[in-house]
Coordinates of C-alpha atoms in Angstrom, one line a residue:
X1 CA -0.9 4.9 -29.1
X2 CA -4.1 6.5 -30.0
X3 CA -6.1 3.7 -31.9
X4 CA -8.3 1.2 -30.2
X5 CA -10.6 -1.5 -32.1
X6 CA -13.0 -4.2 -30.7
X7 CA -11.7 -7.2 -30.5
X8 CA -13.5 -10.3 -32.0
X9 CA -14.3 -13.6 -30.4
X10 CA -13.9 -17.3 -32.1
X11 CA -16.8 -19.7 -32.0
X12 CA -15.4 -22.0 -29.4
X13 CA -12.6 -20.8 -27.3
X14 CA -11.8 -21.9 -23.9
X15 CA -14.1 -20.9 -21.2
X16 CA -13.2 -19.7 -17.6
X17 CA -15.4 -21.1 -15.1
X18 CA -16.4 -19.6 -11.8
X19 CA -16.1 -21.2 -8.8
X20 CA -19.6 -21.8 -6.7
X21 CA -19.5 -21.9 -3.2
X22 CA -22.6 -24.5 -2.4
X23 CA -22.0 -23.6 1.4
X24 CA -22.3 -19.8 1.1
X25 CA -26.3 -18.6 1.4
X26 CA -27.3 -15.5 -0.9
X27 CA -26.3 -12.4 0.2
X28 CA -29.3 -10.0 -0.7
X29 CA -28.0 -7.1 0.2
X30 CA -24.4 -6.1 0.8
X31 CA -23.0 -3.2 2.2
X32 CA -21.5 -0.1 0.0
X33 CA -18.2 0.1 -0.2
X34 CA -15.8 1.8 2.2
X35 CA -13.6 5.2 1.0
X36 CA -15.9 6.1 -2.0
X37 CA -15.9 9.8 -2.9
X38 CA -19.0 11.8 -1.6
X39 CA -22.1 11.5 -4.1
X40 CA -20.7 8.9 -6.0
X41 CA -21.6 4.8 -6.3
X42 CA -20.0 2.4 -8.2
X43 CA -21.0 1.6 -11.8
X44 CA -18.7 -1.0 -13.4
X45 CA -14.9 -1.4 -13.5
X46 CA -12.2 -1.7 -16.3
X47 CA -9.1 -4.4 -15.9
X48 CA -6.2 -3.4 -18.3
X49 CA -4.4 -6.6 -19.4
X50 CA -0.8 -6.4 -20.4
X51 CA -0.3 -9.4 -23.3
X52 CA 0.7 -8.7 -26.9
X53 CA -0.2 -11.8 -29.2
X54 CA 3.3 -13.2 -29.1
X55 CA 3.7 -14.0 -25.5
X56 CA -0.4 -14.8 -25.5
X57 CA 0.3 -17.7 -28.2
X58 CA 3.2 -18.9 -25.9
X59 CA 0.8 -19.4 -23.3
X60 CA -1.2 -21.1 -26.0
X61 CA -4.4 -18.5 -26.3
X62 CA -5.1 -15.0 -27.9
X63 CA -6.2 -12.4 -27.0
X64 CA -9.7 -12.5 -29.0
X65 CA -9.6 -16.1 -26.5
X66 CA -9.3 -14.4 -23.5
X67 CA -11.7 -11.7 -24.0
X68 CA -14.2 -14.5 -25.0
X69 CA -13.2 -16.3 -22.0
X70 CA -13.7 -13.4 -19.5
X71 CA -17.0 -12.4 -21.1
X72 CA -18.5 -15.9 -20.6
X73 CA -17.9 -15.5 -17.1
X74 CA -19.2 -12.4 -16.5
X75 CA -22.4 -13.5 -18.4
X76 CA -22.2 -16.7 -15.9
X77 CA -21.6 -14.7 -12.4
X78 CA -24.2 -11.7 -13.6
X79 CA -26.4 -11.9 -16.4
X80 CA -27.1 -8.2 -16.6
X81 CA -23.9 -6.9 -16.7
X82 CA -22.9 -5.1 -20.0
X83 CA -19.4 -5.7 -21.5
X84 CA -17.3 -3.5 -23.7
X85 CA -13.8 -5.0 -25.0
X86 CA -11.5 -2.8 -26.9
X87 CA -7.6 -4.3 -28.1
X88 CA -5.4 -1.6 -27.4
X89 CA -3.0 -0.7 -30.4
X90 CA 0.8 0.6 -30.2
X91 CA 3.9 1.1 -32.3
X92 CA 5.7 -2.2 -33.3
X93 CA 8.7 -2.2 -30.8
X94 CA 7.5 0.2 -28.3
X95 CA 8.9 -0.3 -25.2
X96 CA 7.6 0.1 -21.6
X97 CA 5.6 -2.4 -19.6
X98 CA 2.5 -3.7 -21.5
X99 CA 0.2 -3.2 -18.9
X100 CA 1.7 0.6 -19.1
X101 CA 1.2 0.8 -22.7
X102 CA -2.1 -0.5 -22.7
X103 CA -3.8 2.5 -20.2
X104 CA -1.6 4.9 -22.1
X105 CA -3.1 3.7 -25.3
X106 CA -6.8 4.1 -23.8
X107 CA -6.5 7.1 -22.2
X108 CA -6.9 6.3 -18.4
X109 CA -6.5 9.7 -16.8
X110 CA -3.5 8.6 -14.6
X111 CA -1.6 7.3 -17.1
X112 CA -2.3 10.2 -19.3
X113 CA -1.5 12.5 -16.3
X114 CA 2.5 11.2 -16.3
X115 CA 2.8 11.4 -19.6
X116 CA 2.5 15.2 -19.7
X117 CA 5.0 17.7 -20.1
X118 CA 6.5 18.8 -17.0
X119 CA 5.9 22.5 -16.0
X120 CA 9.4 24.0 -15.0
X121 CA 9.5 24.3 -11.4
X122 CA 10.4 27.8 -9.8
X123 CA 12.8 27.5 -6.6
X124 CA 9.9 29.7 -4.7
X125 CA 6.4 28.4 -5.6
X126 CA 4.2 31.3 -3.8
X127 CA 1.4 30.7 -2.0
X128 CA -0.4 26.8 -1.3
X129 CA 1.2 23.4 -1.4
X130 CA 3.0 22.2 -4.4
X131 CA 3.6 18.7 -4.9
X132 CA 6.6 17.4 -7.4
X133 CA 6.0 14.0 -7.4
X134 CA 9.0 13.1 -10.2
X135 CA 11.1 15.5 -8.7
X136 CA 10.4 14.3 -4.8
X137 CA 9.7 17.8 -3.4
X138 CA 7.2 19.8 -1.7
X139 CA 6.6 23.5 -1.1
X140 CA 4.4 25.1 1.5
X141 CA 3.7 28.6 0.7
X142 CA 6.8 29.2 -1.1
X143 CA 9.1 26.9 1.1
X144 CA 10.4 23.5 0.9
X145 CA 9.0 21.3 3.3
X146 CA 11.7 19.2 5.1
X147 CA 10.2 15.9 4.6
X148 CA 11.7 12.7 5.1
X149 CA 11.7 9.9 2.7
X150 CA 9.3 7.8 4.7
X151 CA 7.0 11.2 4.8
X152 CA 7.1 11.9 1.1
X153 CA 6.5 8.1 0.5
X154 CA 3.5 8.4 2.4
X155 CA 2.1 11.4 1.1
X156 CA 3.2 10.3 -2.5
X157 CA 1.0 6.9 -1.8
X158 CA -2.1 9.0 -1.1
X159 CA -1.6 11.4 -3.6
X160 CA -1.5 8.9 -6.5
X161 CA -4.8 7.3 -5.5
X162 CA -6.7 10.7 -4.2
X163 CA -9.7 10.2 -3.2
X164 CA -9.4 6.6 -2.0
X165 CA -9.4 5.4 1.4
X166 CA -6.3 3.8 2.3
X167 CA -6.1 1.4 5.5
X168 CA -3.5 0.9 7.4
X169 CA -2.4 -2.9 6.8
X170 CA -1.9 -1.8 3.0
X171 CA 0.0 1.4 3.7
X172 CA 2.3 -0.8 5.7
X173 CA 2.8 -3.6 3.8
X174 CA 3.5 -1.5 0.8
X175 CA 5.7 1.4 2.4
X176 CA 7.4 -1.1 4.2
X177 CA 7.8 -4.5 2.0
X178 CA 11.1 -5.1 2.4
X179 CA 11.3 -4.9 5.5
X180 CA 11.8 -7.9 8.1
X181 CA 8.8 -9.1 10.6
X182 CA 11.0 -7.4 13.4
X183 CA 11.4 -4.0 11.2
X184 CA 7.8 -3.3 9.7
X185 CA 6.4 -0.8 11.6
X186 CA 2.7 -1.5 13.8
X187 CA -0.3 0.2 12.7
X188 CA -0.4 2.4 15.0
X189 CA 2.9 3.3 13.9
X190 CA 1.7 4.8 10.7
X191 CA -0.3 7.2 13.0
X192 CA 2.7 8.9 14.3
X193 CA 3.8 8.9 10.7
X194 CA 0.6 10.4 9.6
X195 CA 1.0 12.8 12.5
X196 CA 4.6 14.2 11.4
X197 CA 3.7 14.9 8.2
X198 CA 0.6 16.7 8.8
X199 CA 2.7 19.1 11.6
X200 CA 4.6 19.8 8.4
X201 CA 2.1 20.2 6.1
X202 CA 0.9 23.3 8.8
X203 CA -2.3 25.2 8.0
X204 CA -2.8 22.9 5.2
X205 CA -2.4 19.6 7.5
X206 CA -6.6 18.6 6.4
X207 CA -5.1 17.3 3.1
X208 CA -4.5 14.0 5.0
X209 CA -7.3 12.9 6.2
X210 CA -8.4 10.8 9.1
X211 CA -11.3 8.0 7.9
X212 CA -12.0 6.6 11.4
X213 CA -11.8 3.1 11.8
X214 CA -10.3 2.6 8.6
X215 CA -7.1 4.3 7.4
X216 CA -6.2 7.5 5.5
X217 CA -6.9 9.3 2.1
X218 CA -5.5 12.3 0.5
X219 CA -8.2 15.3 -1.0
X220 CA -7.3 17.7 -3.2
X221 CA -7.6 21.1 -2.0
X222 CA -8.0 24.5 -3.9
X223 CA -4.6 25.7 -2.7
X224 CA -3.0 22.2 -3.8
X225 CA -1.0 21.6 -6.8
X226 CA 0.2 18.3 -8.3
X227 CA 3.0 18.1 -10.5
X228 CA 3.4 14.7 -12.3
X229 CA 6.5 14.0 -14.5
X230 CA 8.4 10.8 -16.2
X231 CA 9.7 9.9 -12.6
X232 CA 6.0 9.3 -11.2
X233 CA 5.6 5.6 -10.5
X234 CA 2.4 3.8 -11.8
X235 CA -0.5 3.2 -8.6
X236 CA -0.3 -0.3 -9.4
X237 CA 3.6 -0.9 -9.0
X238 CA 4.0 1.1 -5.7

């Protein structure tokens, strides 16, 4: 799943179309993101499609289409943005999701991260935090923390996207999606949450942190370890 190639376009494929909002005045200037990493600024953004030829032609497109598509757009809603299209390339028959196959095959660093052997894990990890995300454990300082599943889930949810702000309406509405109107847990309940699983976290309890007025975010920290495995669900799914 190493190869990539650049896809190419036909003269005069179908064209997605944005929608204007006449009603809307130009916004100038807006305001910079929330939860960005100190020192950094956004600079473009890649969207992994999932779609092998077969089921694009049963939708009645390809591939080479859609990029064409997509680029028009862009061109359309910013002239001076710069595009990039690559067709990711895999084994005939190879099995997993596409859209999983398709970061796997261009190297984003998360999906590469799972993919890597797993180190074995000692019963006693000395010294700092270690956390097993396939395996479901943590140990503090050589200990195993005595989390609950609604802690680990929480600290597993920040830990895949470290060093994003999470807020509170997604953190419930993810960690709690099956749940009925009656059962899902407040905002505010996350706090207490939040609050648990820092008191057992201990002197390393600053991993979690608080991003007032906004949510949560996990930060890795020099006495941290992350262990990923085959068992470590993809950002996107959970």
């Amino acid at each position: 799943m190493s190869t990539s190639a650049l896809l190419s376009a036909p003269a005069a494929p179908r064209h997605l179309r944005a929608v204007e909002d006449i009603a809307t005045p130009p916004v100038t200037e807006r305001p910079a993101p929330k939860g960005l990493p100190a020192g950094t600024a956004p600079r473009g953004f890649a969207l992994y499609v999932g779609l092998d030829e077969l089921k694009a032609a049963a939708d009645g497109v390809s591939l080479s289409v859609i990029v064409d598509a997509l680029r028009r757009t862009i061109a359309e809603l910013a002239p001076s943005a710069e595009t990039h299209a690559t067709v990711a390339l895999a084994p005939v028959g190879a099995g997993g999701r596409d859209v999983d196959v398709v970061r796997l095959a261009l190297h984003e660093p998360a999906a590469v991260a799972r993919t890597k052997p797993e180190e074995p894990l000692e019963e006693h990890v000395p010294g700092g935090v270690t956390i097993d995300i396939s395996r479901r454990r943590v140990h503090i300082d050589g200990e195993t923390a005595s989390l609950t599943f609604k802690e680990f889930e929480l600290l597993q949810y920040l830990v895949l996207r470290e060093g994003s702000t999470i807020e509170r309406t997604e953190l419930v509405s993810s960690l709690w999606s099956h749940a009925d109107g009656d059962d899902a847990p407040g905002e505010r309940t996350i706090d207490v949450h939040v609050r648990r699983l820092r008191s057992k976290l201990g002197r390393y309890e600053d991993i979690v942190r608080t991003v007032r007025g906004i949510g949560y975010r996990f930060d890795r920290h020099a006495d941290v370890v992350i262990r990923y495995g085959h068992g470590t669900p993809s950002p996107d799914r959970f």
